[in-house]
Tab-separated table of C-alpha atoms in Angstrom:
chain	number	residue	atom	x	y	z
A	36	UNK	CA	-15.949	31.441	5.725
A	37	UNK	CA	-17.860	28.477	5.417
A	38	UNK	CA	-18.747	29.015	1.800
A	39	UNK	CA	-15.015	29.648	1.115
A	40	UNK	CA	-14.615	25.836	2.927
A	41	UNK	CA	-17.573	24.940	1.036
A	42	UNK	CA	-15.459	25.119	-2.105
A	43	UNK	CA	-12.239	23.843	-1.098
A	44	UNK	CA	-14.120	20.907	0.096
A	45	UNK	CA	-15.727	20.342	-3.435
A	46	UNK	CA	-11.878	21.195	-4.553
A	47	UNK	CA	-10.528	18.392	-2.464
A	48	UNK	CA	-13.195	15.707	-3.623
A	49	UNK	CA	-12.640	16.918	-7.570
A	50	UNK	CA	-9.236	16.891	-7.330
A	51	UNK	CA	-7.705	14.641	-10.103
A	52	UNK	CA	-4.290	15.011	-8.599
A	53	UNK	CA	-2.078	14.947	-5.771
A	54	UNK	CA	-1.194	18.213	-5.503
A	55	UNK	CA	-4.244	19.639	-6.529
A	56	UNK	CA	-5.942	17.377	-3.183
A	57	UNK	CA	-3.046	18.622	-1.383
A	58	UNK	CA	-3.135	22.557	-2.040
A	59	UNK	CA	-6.340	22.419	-1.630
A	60	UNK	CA	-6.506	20.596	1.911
A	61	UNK	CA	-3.872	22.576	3.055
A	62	UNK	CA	-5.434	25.786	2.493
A	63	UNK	CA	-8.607	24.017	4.348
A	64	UNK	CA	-6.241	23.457	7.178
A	65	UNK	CA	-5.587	27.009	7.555
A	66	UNK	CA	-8.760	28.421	7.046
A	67	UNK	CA	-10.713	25.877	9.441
A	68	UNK	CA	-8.087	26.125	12.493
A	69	UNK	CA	-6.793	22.757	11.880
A	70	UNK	CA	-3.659	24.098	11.447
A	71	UNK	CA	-4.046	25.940	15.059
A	72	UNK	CA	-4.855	22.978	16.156
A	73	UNK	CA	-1.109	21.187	15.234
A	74	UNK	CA	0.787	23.046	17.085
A	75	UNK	CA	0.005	22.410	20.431
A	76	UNK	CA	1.893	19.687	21.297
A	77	UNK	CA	-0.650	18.493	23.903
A	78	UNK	CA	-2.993	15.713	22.825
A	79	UNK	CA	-4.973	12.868	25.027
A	80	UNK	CA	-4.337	10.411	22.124
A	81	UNK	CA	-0.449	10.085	22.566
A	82	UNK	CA	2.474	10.388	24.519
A	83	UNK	CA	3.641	13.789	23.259
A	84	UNK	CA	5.745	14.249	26.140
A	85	UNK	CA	7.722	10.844	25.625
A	86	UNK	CA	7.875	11.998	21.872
A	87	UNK	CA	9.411	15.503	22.666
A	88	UNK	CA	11.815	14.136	24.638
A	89	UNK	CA	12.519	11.594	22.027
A	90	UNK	CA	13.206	14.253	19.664
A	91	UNK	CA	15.539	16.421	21.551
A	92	UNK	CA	17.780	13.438	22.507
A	93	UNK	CA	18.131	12.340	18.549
A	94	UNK	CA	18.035	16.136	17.790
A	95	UNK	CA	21.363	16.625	20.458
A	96	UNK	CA	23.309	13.644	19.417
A	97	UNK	CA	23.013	14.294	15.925
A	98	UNK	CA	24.218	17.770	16.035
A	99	UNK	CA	26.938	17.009	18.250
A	100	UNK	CA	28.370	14.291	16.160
A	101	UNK	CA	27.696	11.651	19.052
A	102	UNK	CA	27.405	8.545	16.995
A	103	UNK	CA	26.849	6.033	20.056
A	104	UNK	CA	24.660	8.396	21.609
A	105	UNK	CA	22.420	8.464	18.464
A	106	UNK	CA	22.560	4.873	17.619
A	107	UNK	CA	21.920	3.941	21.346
A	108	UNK	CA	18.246	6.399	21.011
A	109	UNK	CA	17.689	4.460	17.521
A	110	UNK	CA	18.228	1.258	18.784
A	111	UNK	CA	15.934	1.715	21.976
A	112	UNK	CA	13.238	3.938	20.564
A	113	UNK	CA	12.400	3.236	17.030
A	114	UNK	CA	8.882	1.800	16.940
A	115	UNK	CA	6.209	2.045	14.181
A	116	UNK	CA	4.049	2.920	16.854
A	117	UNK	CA	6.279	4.885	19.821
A	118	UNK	CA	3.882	6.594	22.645
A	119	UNK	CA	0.484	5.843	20.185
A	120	UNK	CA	1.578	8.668	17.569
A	121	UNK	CA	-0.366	5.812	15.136
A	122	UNK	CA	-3.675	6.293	16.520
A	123	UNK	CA	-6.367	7.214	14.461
A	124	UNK	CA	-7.652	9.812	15.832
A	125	UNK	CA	-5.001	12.077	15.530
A	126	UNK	CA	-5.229	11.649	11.603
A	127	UNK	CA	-9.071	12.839	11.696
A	128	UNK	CA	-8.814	16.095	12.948
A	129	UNK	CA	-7.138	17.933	9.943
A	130	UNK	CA	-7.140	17.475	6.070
A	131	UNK	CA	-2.849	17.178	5.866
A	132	UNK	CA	-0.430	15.830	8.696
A	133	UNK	CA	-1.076	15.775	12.224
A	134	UNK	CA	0.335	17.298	15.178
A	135	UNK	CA	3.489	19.501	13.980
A	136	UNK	CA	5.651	17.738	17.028
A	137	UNK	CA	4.802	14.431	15.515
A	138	UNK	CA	5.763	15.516	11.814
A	139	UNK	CA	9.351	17.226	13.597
A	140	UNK	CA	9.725	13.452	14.966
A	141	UNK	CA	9.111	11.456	11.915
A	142	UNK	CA	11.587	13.861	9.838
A	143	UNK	CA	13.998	14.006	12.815
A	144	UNK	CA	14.478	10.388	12.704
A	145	UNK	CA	14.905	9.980	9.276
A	146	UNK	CA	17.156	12.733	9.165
A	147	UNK	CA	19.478	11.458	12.013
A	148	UNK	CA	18.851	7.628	9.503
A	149	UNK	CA	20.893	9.660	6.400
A	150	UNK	CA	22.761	10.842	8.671
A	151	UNK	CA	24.253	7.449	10.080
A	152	UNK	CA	23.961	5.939	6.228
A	153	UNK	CA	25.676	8.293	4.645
A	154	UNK	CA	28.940	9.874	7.043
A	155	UNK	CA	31.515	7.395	7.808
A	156	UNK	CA	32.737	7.547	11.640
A	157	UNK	CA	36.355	5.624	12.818
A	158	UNK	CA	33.552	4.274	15.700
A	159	UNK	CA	30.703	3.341	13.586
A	160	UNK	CA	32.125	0.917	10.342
A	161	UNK	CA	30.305	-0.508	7.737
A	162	UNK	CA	29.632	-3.994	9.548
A	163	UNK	CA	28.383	-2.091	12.631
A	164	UNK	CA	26.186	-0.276	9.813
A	165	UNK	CA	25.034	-3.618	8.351
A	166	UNK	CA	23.654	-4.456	11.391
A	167	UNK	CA	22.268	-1.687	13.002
A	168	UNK	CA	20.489	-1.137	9.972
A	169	UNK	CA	19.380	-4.943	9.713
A	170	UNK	CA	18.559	-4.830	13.497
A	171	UNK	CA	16.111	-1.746	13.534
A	172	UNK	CA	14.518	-2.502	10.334
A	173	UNK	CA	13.702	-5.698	11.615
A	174	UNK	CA	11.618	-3.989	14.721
A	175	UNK	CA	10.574	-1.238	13.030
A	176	UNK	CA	8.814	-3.525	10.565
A	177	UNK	CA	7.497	-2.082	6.747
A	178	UNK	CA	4.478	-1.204	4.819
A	179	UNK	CA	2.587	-3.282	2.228
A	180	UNK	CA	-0.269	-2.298	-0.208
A	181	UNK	CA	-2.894	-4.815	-0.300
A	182	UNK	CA	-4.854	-4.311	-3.604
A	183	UNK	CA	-8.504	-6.587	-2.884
A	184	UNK	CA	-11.184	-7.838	-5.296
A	185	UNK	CA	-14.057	-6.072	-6.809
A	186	UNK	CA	-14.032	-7.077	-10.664
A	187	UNK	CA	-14.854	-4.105	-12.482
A	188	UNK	CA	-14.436	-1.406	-9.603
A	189	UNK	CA	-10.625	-2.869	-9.333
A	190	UNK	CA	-9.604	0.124	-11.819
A	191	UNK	CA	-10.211	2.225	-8.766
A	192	UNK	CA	-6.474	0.663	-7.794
A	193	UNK	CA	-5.027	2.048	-10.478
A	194	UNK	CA	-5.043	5.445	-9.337
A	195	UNK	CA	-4.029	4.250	-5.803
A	196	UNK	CA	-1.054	2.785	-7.378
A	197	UNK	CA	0.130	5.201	-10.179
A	198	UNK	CA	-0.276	8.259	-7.267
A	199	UNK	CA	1.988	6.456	-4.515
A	200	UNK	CA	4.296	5.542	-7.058
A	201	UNK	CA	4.193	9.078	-8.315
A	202	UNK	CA	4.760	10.491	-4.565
A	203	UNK	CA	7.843	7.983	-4.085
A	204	UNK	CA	5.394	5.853	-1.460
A	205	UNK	CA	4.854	2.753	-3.457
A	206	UNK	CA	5.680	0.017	-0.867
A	207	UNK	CA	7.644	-2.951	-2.242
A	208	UNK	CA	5.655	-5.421	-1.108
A	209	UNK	CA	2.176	-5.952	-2.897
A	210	UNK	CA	-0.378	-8.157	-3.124
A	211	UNK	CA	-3.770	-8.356	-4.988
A	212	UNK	CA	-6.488	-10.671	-5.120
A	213	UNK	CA	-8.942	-11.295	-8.737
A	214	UNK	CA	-8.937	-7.773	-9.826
A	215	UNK	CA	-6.147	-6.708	-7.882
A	216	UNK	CA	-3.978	-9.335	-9.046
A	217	UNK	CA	-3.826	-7.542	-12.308
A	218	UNK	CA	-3.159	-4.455	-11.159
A	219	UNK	CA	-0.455	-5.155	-8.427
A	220	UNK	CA	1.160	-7.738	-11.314
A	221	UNK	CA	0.825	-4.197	-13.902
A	222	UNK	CA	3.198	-2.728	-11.039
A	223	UNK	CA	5.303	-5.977	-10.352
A	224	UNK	CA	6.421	-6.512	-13.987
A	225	UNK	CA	7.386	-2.962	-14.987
A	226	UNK	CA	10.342	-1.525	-13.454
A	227	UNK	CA	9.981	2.403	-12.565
A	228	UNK	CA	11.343	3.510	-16.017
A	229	UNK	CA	8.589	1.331	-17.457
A	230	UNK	CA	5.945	2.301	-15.126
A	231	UNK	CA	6.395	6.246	-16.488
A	232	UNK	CA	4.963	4.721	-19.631
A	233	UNK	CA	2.837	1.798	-18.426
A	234	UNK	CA	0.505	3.857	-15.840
A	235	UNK	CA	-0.241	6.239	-18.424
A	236	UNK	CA	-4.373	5.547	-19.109
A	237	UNK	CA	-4.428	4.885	-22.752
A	238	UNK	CA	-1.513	2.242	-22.221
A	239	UNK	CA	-3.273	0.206	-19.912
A	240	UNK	CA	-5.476	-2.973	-21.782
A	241	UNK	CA	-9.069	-2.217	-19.913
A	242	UNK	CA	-11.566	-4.070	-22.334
A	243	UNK	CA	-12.188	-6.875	-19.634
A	244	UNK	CA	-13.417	-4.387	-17.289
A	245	UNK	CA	-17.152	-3.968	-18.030
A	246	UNK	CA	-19.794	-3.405	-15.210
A	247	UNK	CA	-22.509	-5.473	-15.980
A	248	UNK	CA	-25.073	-3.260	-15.463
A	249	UNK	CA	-27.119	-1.242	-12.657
A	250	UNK	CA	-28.244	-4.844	-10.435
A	251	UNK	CA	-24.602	-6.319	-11.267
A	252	UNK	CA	-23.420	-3.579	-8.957
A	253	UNK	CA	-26.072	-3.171	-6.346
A	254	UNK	CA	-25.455	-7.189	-5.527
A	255	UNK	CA	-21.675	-6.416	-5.622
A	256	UNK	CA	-21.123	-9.210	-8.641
A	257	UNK	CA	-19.754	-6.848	-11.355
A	258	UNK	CA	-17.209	-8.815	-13.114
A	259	UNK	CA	-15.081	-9.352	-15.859
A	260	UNK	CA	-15.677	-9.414	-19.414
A	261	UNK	CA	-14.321	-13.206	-19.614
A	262	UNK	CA	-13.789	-12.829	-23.655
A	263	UNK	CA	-11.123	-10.451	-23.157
A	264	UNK	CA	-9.663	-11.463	-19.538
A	265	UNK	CA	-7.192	-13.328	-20.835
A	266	UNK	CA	-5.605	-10.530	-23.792
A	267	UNK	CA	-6.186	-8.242	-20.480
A	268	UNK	CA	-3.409	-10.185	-18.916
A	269	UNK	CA	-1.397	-11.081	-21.880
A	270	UNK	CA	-1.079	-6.866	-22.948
A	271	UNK	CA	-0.557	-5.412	-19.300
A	272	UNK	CA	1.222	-7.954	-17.379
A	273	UNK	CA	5.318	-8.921	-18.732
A	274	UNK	CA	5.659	-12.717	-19.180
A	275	UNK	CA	7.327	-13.430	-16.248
A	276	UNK	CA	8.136	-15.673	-13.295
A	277	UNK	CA	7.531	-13.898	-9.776
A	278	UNK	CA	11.565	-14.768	-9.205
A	279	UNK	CA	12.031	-12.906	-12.729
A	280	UNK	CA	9.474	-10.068	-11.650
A	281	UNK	CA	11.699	-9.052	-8.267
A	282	UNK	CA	14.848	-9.620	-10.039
A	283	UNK	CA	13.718	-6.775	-12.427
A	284	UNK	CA	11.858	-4.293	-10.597
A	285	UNK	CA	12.686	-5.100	-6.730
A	286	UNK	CA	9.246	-5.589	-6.013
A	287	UNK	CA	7.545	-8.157	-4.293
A	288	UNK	CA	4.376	-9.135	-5.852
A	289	UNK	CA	1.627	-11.759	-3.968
A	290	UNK	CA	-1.506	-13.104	-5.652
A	291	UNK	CA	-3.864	-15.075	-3.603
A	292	UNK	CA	-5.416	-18.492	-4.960
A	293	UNK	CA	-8.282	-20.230	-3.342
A	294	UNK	CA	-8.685	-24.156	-3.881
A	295	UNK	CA	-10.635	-25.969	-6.182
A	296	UNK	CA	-10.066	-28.975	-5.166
A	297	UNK	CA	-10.627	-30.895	-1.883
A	298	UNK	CA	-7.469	-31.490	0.767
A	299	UNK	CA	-5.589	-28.124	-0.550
A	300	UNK	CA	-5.460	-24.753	1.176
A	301	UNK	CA	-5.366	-21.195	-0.562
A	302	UNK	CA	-2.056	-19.970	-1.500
A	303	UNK	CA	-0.166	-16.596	-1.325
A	304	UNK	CA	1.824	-16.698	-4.581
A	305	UNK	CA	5.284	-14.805	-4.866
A	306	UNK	CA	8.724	-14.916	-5.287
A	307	UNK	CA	9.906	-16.722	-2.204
A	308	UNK	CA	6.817	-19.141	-1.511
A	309	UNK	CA	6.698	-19.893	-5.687
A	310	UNK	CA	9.550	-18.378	-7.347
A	311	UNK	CA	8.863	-20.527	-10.600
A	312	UNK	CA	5.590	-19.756	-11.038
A	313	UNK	CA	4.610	-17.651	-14.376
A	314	UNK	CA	2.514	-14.439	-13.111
A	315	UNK	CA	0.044	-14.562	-15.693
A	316	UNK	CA	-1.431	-17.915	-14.717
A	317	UNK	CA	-1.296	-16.820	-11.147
A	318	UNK	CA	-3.614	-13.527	-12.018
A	319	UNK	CA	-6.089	-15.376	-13.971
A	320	UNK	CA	-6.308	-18.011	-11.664
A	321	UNK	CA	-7.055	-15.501	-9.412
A	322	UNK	CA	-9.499	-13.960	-11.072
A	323	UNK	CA	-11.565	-17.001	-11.709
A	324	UNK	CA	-14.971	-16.505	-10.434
A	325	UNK	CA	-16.787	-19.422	-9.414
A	326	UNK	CA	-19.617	-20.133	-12.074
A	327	UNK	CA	-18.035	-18.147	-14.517
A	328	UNK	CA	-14.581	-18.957	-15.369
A	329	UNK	CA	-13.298	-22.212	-14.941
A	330	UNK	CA	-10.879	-22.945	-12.698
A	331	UNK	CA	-7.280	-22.564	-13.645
A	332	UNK	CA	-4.434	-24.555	-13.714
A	333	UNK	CA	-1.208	-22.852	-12.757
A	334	UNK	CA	2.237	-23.041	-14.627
A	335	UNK	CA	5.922	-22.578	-13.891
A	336	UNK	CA	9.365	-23.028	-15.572
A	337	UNK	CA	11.611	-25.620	-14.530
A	338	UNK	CA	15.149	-25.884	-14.249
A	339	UNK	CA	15.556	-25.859	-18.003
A	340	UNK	CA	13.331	-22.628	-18.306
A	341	UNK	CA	10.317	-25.111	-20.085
A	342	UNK	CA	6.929	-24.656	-19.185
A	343	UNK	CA	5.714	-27.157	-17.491
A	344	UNK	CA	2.200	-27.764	-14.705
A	345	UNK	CA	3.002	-26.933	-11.113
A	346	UNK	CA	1.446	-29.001	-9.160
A	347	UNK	CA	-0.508	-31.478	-12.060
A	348	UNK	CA	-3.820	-31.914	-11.711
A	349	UNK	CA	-4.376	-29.100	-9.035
A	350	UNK	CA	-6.490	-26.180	-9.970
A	351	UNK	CA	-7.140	-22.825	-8.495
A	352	UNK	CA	-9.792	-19.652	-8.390
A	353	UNK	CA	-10.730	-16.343	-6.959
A	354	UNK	CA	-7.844	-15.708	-4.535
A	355	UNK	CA	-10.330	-12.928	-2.778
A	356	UNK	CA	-12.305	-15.681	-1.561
A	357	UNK	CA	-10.390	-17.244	1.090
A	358	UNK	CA	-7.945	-14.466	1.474
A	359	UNK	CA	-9.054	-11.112	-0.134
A	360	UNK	CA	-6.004	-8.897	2.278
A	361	UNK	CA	-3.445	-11.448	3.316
A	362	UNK	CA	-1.811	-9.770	6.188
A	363	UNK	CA	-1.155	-12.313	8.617
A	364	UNK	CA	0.946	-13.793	5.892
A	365	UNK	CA	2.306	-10.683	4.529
A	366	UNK	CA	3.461	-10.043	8.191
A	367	UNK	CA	5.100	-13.591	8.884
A	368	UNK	CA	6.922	-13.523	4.863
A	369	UNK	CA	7.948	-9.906	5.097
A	370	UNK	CA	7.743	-8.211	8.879
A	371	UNK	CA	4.576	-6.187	7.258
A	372	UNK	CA	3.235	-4.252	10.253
A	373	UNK	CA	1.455	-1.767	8.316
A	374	UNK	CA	-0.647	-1.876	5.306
A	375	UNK	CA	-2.325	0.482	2.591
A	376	UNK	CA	-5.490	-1.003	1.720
A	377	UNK	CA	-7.303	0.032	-1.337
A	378	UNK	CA	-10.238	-2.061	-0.839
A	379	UNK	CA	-13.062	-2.189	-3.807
A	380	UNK	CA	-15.323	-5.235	-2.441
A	381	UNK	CA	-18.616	-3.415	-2.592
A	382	UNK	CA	-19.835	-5.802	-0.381
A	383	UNK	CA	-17.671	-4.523	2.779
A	384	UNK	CA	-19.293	-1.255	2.724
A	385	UNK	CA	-21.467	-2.106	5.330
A	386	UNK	CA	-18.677	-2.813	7.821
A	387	UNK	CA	-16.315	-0.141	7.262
A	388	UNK	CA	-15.787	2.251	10.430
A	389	UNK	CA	-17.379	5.869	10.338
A	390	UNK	CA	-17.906	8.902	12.722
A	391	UNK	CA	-20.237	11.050	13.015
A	392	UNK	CA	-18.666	13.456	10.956
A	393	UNK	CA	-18.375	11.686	7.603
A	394	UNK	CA	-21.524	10.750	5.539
A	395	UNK	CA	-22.680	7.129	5.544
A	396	UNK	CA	-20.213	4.922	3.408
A	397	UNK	CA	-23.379	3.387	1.668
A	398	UNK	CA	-24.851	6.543	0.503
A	399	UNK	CA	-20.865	7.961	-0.579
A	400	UNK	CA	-21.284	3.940	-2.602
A	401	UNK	CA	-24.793	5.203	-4.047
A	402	UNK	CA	-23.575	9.268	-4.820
A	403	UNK	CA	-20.764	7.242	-7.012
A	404	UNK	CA	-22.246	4.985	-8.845
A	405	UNK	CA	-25.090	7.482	-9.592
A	406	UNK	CA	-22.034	9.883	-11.283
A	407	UNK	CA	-20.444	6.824	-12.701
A	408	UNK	CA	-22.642	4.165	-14.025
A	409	UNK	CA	-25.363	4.303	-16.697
């Protein structure tokens, strides 16, 4: 048995795909009890007996056609975070899902959601819709995927991005920060019929991205190849304004700045803060390293579409200075109450949070760059 795990655990960290991660780590479920394990309701890390009662009131109401009922149990129990079914620790104990009751709850409520959306009741019109929907999605809150710094290792965000996209879980709000700037901008620019073609390896510009050798990376100061920063940005990101960016794709893209100069204050770039504002300058500002790139000047279109300085005589650098994961400001722009972070820093290593199960993150940073980096 625990050779068979053995294997399905090298499975799992090989895995160059979703599903391939995902058959495999189900199958690891099964064969290490994990799977025993979610279906017992009971749990000291949540409420399961609010959430089973939660679930056979929508359950009910829904099935009996009781609109006001089931709006009424929306309204007064849908929280991101309803009787701790968020907390970590029921996320660590198996490879897929969690407790089966909390999965029923999750798909119960979006289920009884469609439901409401999509049936038309004489007692439930499409104002009372409006704002019901408005209403709850206000308290419930949304995700965000916060895409940091990291220079060279930044390509890691690729593959966070192209597999949410891929898996239908690409949030619509992004932000990114030097390296991440040009990947979350990749995203913001293309629309999902774009993005089939776009995500695709060989059709992403990657010629600034050089690690400059073994101490580059130990220090955590990889960066870009500055000759070929700037055709980076020109081949993979869309000449747009942020404004133009959301009108085409419905995303919301954010790029951090940090100030050059004295008397300003960094800046969370995007459609409703800067809607003028051309993308590409925002990125490369961005990604303007202190001591090695100048610092950049950002541009926007006025009201005759001409190019034209926004704010003359200012410049900007590495947003991931001041502000590498913005989500105070995420939260107050767009009710963000939960973010994805795909965070390649190498310098944070030291403070992410382990347990005593997991190897230590600095020697999972040293196995990597010993199978990555000559």
């Amino acid at each position: 048995m625990k050779g068979t795990l053995k294997q399905l655990e090298r499975a799992i960290d090989n895995a160059t795909t979703y599903d391939e991660w995902y058959e495999a780590s189900q199958e690891h479920d099964r064969l290490s009890g994990a799977d025993e394990w979610k279906e017992v309701d009971r749990s000291p890390y949540y409420d399961y007996e609010l959430i089973r009662n939660r679930l056979w009131q929508i359950r009910q109401a829904r099935e009996r056609n009781d609109v006001n009922k089931l709006v009424f149990h929306l309204h007064e129990g849908l929280h991101g975070n309803l009787g701790n079914i968020s907390n970590p620790r029921l996320y660590q104990h198996s490879r897929v899902g969690t407790k089966r009751l909390i999965e029923n709850y999750l798909t119960e409520v979006s289920t009884a959601l469609n439901y409401l959306c999509d049936s038309n009741f004489k007692e439930f019109g499409l104002k009372e819709k409006l704002d019901f929907f408005e209403t709850t999605g206000q308290a419930f809150g949304q995700s965000c995927l916060m895409l940091s710094g990291g220079a060279a290792l930044g390509l890691f965000h690729i593959g966070v991005a192209r597999c949410l996209w891929e898996q239908n879980l690409l949030p619509s709000v992004i932000s990114g920060s030097s390296a991440g700037s040009i990947i979350g901008s990749v995203v913001g620019t293309h629309n999902d019929e774009e993005l089939k073609v776009k995500l695709e390896p060989e059709n992403i510009y990657l010629e600034a991205f050089k690690v400059l050798g073994w101490k580059g990376l130990v220090r955590g100061t990889p960066v870009l190849d500055g000759d070929h920063l700037e055709a980076c940005l020109e081949e993979n990101i869309t000449d747009m304004t942020f404004e133009e960016a959301y009108r085409h794709t419905g995303r919301e893209i954010n790029i951090t700045v940090s100030p050059y100069d004295r008397n300003q204050h960094a800046r969370l770039l995007n459609w409703r803060t800067s809607p003028n504002v051309l993308i590409r300058k925002a990125s490369l500002a961005s990604c303007a390293i202190p001591g090695i790139y100048p610092p950049v000047s950002l541009w926007a279109k006025n009201i005759d579409g001409e190019r034209v300085p926004y704010i003359p005589g200012r410049k900007f650098v590495d947003g991931s200075i001041v502000d590498d994961l913005p989500i105070r400001r995420l939260a107050r722009l767009y009710g963000v109450n939960h973010s994805i972070v795909s965070q390649t820093n190498p310098h944070v290593v030291p403070f992410l949070s382990r347990n005593e199960n997991t190897d230590s993150s600095l020697s999972t940073l040293g196995d990597w760059a010993l199978r990555n980096v000559s």
